[in-house]
mmCIF file of C-alpha atoms and ligand atoms in Angstrom:
data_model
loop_
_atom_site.group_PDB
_atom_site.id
_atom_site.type_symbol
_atom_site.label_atom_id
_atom_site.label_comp_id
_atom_site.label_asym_id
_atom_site.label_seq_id
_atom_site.Cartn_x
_atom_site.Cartn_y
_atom_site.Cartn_z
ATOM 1 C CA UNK A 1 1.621 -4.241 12.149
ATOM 2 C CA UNK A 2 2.110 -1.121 9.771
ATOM 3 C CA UNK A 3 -1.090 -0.423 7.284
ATOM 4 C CA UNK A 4 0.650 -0.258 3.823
ATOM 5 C CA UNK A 5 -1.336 1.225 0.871
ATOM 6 C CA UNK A 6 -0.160 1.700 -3.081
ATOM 7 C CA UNK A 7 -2.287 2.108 -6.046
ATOM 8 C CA UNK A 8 -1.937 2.371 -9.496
ATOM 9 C CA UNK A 9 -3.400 5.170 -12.062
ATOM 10 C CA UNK A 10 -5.488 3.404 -14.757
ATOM 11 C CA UNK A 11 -3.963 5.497 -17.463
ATOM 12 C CA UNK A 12 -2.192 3.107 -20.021
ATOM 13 C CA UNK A 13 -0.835 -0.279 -19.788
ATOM 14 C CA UNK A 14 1.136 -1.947 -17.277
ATOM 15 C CA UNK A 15 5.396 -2.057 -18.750
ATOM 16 C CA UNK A 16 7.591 -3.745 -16.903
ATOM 17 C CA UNK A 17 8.899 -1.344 -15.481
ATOM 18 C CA UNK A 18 5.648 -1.071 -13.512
ATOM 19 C CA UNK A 19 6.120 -4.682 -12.593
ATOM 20 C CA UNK A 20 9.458 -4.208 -11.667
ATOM 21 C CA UNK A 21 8.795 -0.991 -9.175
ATOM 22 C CA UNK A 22 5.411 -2.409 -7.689
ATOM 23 C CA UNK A 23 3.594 -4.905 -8.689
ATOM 24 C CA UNK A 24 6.377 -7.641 -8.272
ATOM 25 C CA UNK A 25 6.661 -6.056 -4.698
ATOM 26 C CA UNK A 26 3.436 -5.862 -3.728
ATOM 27 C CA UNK A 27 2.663 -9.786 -2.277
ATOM 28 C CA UNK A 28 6.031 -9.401 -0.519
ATOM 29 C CA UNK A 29 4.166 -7.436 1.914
ATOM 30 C CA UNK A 30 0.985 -9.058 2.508
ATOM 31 C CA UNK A 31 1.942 -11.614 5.335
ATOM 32 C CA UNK A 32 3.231 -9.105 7.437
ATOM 33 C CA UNK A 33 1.424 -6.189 7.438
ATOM 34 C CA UNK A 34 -2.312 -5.452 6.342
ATOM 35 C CA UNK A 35 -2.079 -4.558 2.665
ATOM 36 C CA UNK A 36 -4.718 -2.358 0.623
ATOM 37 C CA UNK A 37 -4.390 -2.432 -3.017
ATOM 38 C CA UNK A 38 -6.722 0.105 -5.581
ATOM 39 C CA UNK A 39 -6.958 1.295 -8.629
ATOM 40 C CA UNK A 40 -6.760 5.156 -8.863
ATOM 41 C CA UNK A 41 -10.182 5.657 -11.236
ATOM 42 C CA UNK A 42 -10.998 8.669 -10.270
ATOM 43 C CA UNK A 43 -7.622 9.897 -10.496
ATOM 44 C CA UNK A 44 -7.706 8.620 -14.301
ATOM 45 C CA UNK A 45 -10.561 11.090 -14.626
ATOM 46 C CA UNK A 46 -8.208 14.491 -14.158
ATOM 47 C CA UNK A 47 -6.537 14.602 -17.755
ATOM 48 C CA UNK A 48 -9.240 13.505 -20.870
ATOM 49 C CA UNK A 49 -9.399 9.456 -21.011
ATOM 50 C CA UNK A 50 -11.629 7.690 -23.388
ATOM 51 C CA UNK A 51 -14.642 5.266 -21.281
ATOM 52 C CA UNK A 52 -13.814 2.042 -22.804
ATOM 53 C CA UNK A 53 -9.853 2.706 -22.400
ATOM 54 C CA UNK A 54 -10.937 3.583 -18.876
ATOM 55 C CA UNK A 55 -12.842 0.714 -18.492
ATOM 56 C CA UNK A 56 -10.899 -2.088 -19.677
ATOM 57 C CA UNK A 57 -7.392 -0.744 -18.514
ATOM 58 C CA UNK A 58 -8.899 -1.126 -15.125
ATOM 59 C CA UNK A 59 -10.265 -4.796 -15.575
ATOM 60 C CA UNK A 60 -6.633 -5.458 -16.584
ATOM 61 C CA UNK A 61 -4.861 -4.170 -13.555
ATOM 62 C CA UNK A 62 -7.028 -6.000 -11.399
ATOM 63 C CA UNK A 63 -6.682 -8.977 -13.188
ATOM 64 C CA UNK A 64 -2.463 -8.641 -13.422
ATOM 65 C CA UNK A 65 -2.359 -8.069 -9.417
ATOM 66 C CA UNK A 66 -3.968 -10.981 -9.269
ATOM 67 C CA UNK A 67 -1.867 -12.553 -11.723
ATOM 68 C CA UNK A 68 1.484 -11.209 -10.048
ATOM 69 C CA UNK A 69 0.386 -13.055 -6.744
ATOM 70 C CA UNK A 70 -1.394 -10.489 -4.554
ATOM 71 C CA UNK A 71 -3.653 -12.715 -2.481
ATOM 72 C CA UNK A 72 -7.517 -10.929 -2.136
ATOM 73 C CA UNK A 73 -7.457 -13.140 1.409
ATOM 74 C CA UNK A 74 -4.520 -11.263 2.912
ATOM 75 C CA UNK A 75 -5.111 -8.206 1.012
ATOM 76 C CA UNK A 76 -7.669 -5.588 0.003
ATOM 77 C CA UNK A 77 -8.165 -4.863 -3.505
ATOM 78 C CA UNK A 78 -10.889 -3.002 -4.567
ATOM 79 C CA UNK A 79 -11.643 0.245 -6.955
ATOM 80 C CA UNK A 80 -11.317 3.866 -5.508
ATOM 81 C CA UNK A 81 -14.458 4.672 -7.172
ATOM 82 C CA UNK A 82 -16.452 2.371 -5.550
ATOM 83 C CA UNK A 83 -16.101 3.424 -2.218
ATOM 84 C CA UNK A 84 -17.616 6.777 -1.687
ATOM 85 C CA UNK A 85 -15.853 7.691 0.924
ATOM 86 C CA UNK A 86 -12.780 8.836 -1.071
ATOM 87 C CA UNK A 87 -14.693 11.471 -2.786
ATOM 88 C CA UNK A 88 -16.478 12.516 1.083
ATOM 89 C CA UNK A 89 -12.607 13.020 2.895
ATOM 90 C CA UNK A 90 -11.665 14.961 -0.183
ATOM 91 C CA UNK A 91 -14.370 17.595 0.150
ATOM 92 C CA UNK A 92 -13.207 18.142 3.952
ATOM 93 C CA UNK A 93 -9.489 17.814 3.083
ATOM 94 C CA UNK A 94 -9.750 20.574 0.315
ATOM 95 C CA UNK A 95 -9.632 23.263 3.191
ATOM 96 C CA UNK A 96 -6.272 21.765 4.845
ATOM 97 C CA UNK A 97 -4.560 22.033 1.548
ATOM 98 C CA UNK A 98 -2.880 25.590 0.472
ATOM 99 C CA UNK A 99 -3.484 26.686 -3.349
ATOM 100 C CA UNK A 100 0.661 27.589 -2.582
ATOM 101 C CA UNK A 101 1.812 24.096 -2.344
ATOM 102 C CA UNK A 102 -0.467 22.490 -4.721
ATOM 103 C CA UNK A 103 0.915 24.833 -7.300
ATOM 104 C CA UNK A 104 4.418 24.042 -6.645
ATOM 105 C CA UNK A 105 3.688 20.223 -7.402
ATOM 106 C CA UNK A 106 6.300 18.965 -9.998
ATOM 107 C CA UNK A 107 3.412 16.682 -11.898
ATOM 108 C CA UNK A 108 1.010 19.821 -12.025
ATOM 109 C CA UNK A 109 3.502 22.114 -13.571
ATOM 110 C CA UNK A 110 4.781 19.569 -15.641
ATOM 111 C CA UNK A 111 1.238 18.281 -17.183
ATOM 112 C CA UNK A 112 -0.266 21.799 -17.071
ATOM 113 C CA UNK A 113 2.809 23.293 -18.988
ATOM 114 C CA UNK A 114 1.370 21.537 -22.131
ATOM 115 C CA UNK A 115 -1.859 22.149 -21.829
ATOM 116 C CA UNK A 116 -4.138 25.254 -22.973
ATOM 117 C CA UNK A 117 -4.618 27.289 -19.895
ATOM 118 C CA UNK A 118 -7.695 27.619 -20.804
ATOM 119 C CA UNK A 119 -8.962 24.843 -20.350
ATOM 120 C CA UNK A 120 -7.266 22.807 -17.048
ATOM 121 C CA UNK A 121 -9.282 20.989 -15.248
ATOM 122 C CA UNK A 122 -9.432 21.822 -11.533
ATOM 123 C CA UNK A 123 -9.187 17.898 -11.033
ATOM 124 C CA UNK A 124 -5.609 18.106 -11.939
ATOM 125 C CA UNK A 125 -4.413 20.863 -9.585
ATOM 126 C CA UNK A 126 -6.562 19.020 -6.472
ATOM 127 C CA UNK A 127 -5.285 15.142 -7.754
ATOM 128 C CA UNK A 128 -2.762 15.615 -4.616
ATOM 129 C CA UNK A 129 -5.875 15.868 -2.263
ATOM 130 C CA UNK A 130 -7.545 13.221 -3.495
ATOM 131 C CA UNK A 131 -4.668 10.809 -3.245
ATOM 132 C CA UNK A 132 -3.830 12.468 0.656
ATOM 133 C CA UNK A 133 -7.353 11.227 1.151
ATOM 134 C CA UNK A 134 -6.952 7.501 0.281
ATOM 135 C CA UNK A 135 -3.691 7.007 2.127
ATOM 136 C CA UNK A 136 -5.691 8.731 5.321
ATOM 137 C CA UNK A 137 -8.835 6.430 5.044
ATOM 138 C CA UNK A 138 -6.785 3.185 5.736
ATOM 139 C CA UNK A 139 -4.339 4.657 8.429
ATOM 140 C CA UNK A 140 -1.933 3.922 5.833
ATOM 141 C CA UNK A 141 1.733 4.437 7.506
ATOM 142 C CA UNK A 142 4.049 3.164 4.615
ATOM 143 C CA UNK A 143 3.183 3.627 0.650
ATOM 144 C CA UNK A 144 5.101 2.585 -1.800
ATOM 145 C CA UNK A 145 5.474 4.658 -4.959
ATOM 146 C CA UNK A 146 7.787 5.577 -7.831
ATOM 147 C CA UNK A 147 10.068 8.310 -7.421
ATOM 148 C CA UNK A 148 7.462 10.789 -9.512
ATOM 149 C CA UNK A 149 4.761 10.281 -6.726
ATOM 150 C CA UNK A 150 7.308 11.178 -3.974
ATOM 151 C CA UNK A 151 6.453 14.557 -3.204
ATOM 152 C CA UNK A 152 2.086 13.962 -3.160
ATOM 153 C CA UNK A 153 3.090 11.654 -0.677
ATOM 154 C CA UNK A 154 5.470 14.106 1.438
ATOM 155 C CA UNK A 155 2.164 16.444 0.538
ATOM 156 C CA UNK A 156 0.106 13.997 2.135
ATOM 157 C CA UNK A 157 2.315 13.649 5.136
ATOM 158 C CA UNK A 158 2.142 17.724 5.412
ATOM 159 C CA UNK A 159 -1.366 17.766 5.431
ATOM 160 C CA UNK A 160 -1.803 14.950 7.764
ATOM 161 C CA UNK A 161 0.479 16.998 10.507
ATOM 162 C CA UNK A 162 -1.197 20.343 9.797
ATOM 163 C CA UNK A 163 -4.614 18.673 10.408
ATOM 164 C CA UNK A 164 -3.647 16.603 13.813
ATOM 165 C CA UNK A 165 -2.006 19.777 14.882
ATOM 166 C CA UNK A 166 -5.150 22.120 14.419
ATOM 167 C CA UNK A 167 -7.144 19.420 16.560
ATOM 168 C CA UNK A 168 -4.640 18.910 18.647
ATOM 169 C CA UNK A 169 -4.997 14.948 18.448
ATOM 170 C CA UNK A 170 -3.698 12.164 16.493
ATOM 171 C CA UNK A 171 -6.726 11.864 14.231
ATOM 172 C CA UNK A 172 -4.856 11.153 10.933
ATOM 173 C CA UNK A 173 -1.690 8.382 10.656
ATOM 174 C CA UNK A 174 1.060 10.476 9.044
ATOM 175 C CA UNK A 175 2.346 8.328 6.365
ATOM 176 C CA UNK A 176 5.548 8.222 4.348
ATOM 177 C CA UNK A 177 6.331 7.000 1.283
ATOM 178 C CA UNK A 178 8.408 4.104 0.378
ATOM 179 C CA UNK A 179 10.595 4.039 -2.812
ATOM 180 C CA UNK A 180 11.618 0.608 -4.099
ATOM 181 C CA UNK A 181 16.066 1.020 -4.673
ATOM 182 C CA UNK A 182 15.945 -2.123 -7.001
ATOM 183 C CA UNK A 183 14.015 -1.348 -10.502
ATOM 184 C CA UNK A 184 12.345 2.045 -9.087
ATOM 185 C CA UNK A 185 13.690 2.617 -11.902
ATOM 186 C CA UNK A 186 13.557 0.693 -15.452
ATOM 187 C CA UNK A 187 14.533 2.734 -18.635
ATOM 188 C CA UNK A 188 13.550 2.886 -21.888
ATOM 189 C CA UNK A 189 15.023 -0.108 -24.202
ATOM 190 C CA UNK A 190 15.752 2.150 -26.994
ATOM 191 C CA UNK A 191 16.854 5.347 -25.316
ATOM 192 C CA UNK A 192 18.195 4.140 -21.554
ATOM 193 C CA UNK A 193 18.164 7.232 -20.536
ATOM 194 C CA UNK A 194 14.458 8.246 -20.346
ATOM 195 C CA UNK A 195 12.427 6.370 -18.148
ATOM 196 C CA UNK A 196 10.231 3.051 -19.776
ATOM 197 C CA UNK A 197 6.735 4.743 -19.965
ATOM 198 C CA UNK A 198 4.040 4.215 -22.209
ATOM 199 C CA UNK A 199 4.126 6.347 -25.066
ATOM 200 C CA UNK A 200 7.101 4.327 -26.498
ATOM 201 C CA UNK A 201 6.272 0.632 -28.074
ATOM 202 C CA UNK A 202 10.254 0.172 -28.833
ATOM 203 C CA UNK A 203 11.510 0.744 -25.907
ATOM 204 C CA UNK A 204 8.907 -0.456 -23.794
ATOM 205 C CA UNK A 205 7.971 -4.128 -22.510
ATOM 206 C CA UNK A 206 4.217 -4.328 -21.919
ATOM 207 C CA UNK A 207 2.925 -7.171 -19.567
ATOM 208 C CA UNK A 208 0.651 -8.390 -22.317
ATOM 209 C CA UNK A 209 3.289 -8.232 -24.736
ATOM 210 C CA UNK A 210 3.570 -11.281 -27.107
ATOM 211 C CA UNK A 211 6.800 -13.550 -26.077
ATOM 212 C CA UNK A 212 8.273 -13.009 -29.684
ATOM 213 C CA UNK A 213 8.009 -9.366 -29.774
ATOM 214 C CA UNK A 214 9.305 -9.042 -26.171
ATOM 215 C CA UNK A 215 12.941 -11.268 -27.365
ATOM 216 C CA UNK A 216 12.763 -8.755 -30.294
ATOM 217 C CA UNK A 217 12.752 -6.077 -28.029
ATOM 218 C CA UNK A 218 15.530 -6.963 -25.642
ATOM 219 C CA UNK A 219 17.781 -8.576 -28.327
ATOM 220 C CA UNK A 220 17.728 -5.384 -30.098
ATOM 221 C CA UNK A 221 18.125 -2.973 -27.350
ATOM 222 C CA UNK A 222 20.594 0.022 -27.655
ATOM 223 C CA UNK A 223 23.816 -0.872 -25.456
ATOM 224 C CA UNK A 224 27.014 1.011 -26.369
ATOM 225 C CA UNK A 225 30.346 0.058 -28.116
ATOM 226 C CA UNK A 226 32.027 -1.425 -25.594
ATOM 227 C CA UNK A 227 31.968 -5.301 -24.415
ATOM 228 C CA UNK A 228 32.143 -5.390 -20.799
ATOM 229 C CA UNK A 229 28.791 -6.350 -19.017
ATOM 230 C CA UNK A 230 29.042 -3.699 -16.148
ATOM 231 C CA UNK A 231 27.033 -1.259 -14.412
ATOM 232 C CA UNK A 232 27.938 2.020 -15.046
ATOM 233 C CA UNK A 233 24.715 4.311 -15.525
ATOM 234 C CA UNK A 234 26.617 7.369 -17.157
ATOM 235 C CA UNK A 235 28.668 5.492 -19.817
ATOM 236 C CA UNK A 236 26.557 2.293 -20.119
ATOM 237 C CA UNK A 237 22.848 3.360 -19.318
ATOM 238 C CA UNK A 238 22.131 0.352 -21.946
ATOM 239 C CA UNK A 239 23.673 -2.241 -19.995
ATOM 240 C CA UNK A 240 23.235 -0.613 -16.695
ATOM 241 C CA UNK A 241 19.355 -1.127 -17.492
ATOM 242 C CA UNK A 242 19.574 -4.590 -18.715
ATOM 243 C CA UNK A 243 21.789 -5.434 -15.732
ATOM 244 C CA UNK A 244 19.127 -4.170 -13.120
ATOM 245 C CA UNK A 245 16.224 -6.014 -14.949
ATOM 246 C CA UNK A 246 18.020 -9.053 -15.013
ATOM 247 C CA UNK A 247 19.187 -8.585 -11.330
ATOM 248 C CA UNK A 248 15.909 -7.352 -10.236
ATOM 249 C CA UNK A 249 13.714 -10.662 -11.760
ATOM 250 C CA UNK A 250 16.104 -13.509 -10.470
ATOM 251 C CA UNK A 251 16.286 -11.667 -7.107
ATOM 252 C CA UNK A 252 20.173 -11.228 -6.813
ATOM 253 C CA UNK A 253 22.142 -7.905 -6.257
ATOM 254 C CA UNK A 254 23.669 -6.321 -9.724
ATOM 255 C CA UNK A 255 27.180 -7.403 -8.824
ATOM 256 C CA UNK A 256 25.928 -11.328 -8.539
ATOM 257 C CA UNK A 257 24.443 -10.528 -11.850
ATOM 258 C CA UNK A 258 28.059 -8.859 -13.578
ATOM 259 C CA UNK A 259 29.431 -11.782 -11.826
ATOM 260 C CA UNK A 260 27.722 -14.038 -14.388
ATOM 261 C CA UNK A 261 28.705 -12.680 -16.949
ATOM 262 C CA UNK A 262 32.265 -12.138 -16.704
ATOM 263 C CA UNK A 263 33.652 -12.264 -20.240
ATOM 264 C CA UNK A 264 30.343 -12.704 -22.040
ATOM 265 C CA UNK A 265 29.857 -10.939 -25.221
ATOM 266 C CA UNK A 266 26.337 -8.295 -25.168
ATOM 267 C CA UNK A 267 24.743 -11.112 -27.528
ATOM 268 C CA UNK A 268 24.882 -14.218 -24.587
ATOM 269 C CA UNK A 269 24.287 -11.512 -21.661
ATOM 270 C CA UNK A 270 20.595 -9.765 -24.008
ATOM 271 C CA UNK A 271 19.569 -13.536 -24.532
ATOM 272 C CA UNK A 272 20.073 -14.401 -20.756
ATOM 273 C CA UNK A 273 17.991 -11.208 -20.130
ATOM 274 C CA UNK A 274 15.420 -12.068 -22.826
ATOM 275 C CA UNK A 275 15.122 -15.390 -21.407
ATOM 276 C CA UNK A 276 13.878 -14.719 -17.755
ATOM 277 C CA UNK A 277 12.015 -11.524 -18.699
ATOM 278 C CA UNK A 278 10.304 -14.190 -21.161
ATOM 279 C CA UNK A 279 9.967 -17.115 -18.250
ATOM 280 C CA UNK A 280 8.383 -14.621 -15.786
ATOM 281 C CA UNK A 281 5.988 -13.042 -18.459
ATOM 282 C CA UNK A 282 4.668 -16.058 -19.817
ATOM 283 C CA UNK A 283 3.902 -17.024 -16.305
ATOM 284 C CA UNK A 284 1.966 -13.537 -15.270
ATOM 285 C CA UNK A 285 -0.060 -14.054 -18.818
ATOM 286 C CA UNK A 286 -0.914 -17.291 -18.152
ATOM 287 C CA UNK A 287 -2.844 -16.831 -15.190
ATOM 288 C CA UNK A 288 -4.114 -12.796 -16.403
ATOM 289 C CA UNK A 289 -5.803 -15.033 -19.156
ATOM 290 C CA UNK A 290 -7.384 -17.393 -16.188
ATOM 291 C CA UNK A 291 -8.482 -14.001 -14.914
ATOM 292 C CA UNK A 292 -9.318 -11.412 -17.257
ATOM 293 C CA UNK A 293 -12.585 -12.661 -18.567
ATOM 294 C CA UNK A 294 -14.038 -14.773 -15.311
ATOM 295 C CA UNK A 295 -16.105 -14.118 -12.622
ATOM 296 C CA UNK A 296 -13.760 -14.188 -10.234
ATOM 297 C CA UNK A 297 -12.100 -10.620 -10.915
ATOM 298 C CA UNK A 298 -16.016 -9.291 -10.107
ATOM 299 C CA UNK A 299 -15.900 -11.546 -6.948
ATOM 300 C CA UNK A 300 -12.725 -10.247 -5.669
ATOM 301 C CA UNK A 301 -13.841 -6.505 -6.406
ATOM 302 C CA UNK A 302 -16.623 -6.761 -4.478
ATOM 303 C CA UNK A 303 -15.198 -8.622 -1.383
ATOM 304 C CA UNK A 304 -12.704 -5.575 -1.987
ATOM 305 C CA UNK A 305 -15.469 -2.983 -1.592
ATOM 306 C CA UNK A 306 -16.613 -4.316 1.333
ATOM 307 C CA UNK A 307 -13.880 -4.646 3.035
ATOM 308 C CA UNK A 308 -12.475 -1.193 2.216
ATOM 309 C CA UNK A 309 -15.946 0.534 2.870
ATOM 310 C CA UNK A 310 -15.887 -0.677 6.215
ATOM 311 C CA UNK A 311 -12.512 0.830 7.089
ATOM 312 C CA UNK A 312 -13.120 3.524 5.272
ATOM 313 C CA UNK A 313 -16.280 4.854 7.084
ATOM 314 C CA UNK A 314 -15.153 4.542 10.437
ATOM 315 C CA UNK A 315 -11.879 6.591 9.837
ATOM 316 C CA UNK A 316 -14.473 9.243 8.024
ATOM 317 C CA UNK A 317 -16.615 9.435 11.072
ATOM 318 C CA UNK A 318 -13.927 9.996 13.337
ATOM 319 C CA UNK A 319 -12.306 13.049 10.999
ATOM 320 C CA UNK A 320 -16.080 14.209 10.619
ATOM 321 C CA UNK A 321 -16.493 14.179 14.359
ATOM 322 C CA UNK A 322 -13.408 15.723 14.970
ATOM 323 C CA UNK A 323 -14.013 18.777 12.281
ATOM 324 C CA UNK A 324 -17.822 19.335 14.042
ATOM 325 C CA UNK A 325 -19.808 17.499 11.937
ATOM 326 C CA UNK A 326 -22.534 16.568 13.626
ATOM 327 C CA UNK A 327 -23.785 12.906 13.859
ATOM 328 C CA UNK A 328 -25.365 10.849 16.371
ATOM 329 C CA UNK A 329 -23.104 9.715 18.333
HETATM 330 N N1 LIG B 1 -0.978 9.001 -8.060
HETATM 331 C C1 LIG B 1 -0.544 7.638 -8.123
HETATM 332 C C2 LIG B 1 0.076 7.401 -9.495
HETATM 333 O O1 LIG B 1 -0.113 8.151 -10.405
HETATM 334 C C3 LIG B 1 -1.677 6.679 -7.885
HETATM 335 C C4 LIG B 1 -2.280 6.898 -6.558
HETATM 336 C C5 LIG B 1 -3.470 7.506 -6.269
HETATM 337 C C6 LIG B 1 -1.720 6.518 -5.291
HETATM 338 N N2 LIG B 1 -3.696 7.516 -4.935
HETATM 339 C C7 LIG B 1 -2.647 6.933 -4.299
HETATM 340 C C8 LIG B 1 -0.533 5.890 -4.932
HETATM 341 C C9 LIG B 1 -2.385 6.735 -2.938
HETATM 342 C C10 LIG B 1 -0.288 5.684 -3.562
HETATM 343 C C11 LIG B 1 -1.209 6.110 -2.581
HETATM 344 O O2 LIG B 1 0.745 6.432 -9.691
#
């Protein structure tokens, strides 16, 4: 049984193309392998976030895993700033990571490249530690992520290697990352071709959308002037997107989905998209409501901690051992 470990950035809110890449995936692993589940807090720290954003965006991830069906007795779920030991394995892995490679990170260059230079944190440039750190505390051997956290995994799996091969044991699982094919990728609904992120209220489908404003959305979404429903990503990124959210929620491949809609006119194939994007959100808010505001989401957090701090200090001890450290043995 393979330790798999994913978690999300508390940044913004959840779209659905996040639901589509992760969270939907998620529960799918949870009876066969041991699952861990967190929310990147500290992570949210390294670029300026406002306390009660902070705050309250994390309440509502918790509370839409939950929602989307991850079980908190198969899996672990907890915060990554409430087990200490993810801040501990970063101070030790900070001197297995070169300055070289951390500079050549894609998400560094591209967040520091609009930033005053002046005034970076160092948070930022280390972030890929950091996350190296939580997949090594739970052995973690497969982690799912988007495409855009591809290479701090491959990072991770560098460091990993370099460290087992300065001790000359297996101390540290190397891990590798896992990109979902189906819906890694969801676009915008009014420009297809950028991805669906948060900064963009047309084009994007939040999970706490209303119902109404989510039919308005899809109904009105930018297609092209042709009338075939196919998928064909560099002449019909509109339909190409629809196509793999549609696919992607009723759990068929995109050809079963052009299948259906041989002949159908973009009107009949938006509504049939509208209509199970609608049927699966309403679900997901239903029970986030349940959720959100009882204490239940406390109750699974700390079960979380628990569970995670145990893990989490015996695979310390063993890289603090190995290092020198000195404890009582
Ligand atoms: N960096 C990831 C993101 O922005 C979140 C994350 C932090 C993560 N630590 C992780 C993902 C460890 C997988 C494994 O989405």
């Amino acid at each position: 049984m393979e330790n798999v470990l994913s978690g999300i950035k508390p940044t913004g809110q959840l779209t659905l193309g996040n639901y589509i890449g992760a969270l939907k995936n998620f529960p799918k692993y949870q009876d066969t392998n041991k699952v861990f589940v967190f929310i990147a807090d500290l992570h949210a720290l390294t670029l300026p976030i406002e306390p009660e954003v902070l705050r309250q965006n994390t309440k509502d991830i918790v509370a839409f895993y939950l929602a989307c069906g991850l079980d908190p007795n198969k899996s672990v779920i907890f915060l990554q700033s409430q087990v200490h030991e993810h801040s501990e394995i970063n101070t030790i892995l900070e001197n297995y990571a070169y300055m070289g490679e951390l500079n050549r990170m894609t998400q560094f260059k591209d967040k520091v490249s609009k930033m005053n230079e002046k005034k970076i944190g160092l948070g930022i440039f280390t972030y890929p530690v950091l996350m190296a750190g939580d997949i090594f505390l739970y052995d973690a051997k497969k982690v799912p992520v988007g495409e855009d956290q591809k290479q701090h995994v491959e990072l991770a799996r560098d460091i990993a290697i370099r460290f087992n091969h300065r001790y000359k044991q297996d101390v540290i699982v190397i891990p590798e990352p896992v990109i979902s094919s189906n819906g890694a990728r969801i676009m915008s609904l009014s420009d297809p071709t950028k991805k669906m992120s948060k900064s963009d209220p047309k084009g994007d489908i939040f999970l706490k959308d209303d119902l109404k404003s989510v039919r308005k959305k899809i109904m009105s979404a930018v297609t092209d002037t042709g009338c075939e429903v196919k998928y064909d990503k560099v002449n019909k990124p509109g339909i190409s997107n629809l196509l793999t959210i549609y696919s992607a929620l009723k759990e068929i491949t995109i050809e079963e989905a052009e299948n259906e809609f041989t002949g159908a006119n973009y009107g009949t194939f938006k509504k049939a998209v509208a209509d199970v994007v609608c049927e699966v959100l309403e679900k997901i808010q239903t029970r986030y409501n349940d959720i959100i505001n009882s204490p239940y989401l406390d109750e699974v957090l700390e079960k979380g901690k628990k569970e995670a701090s145990q893990i989490a200090q015996k695979t310390l001890k063993r890289i603090k051992n190995v290092v020198g450290l000195y404890e009582k043995q």
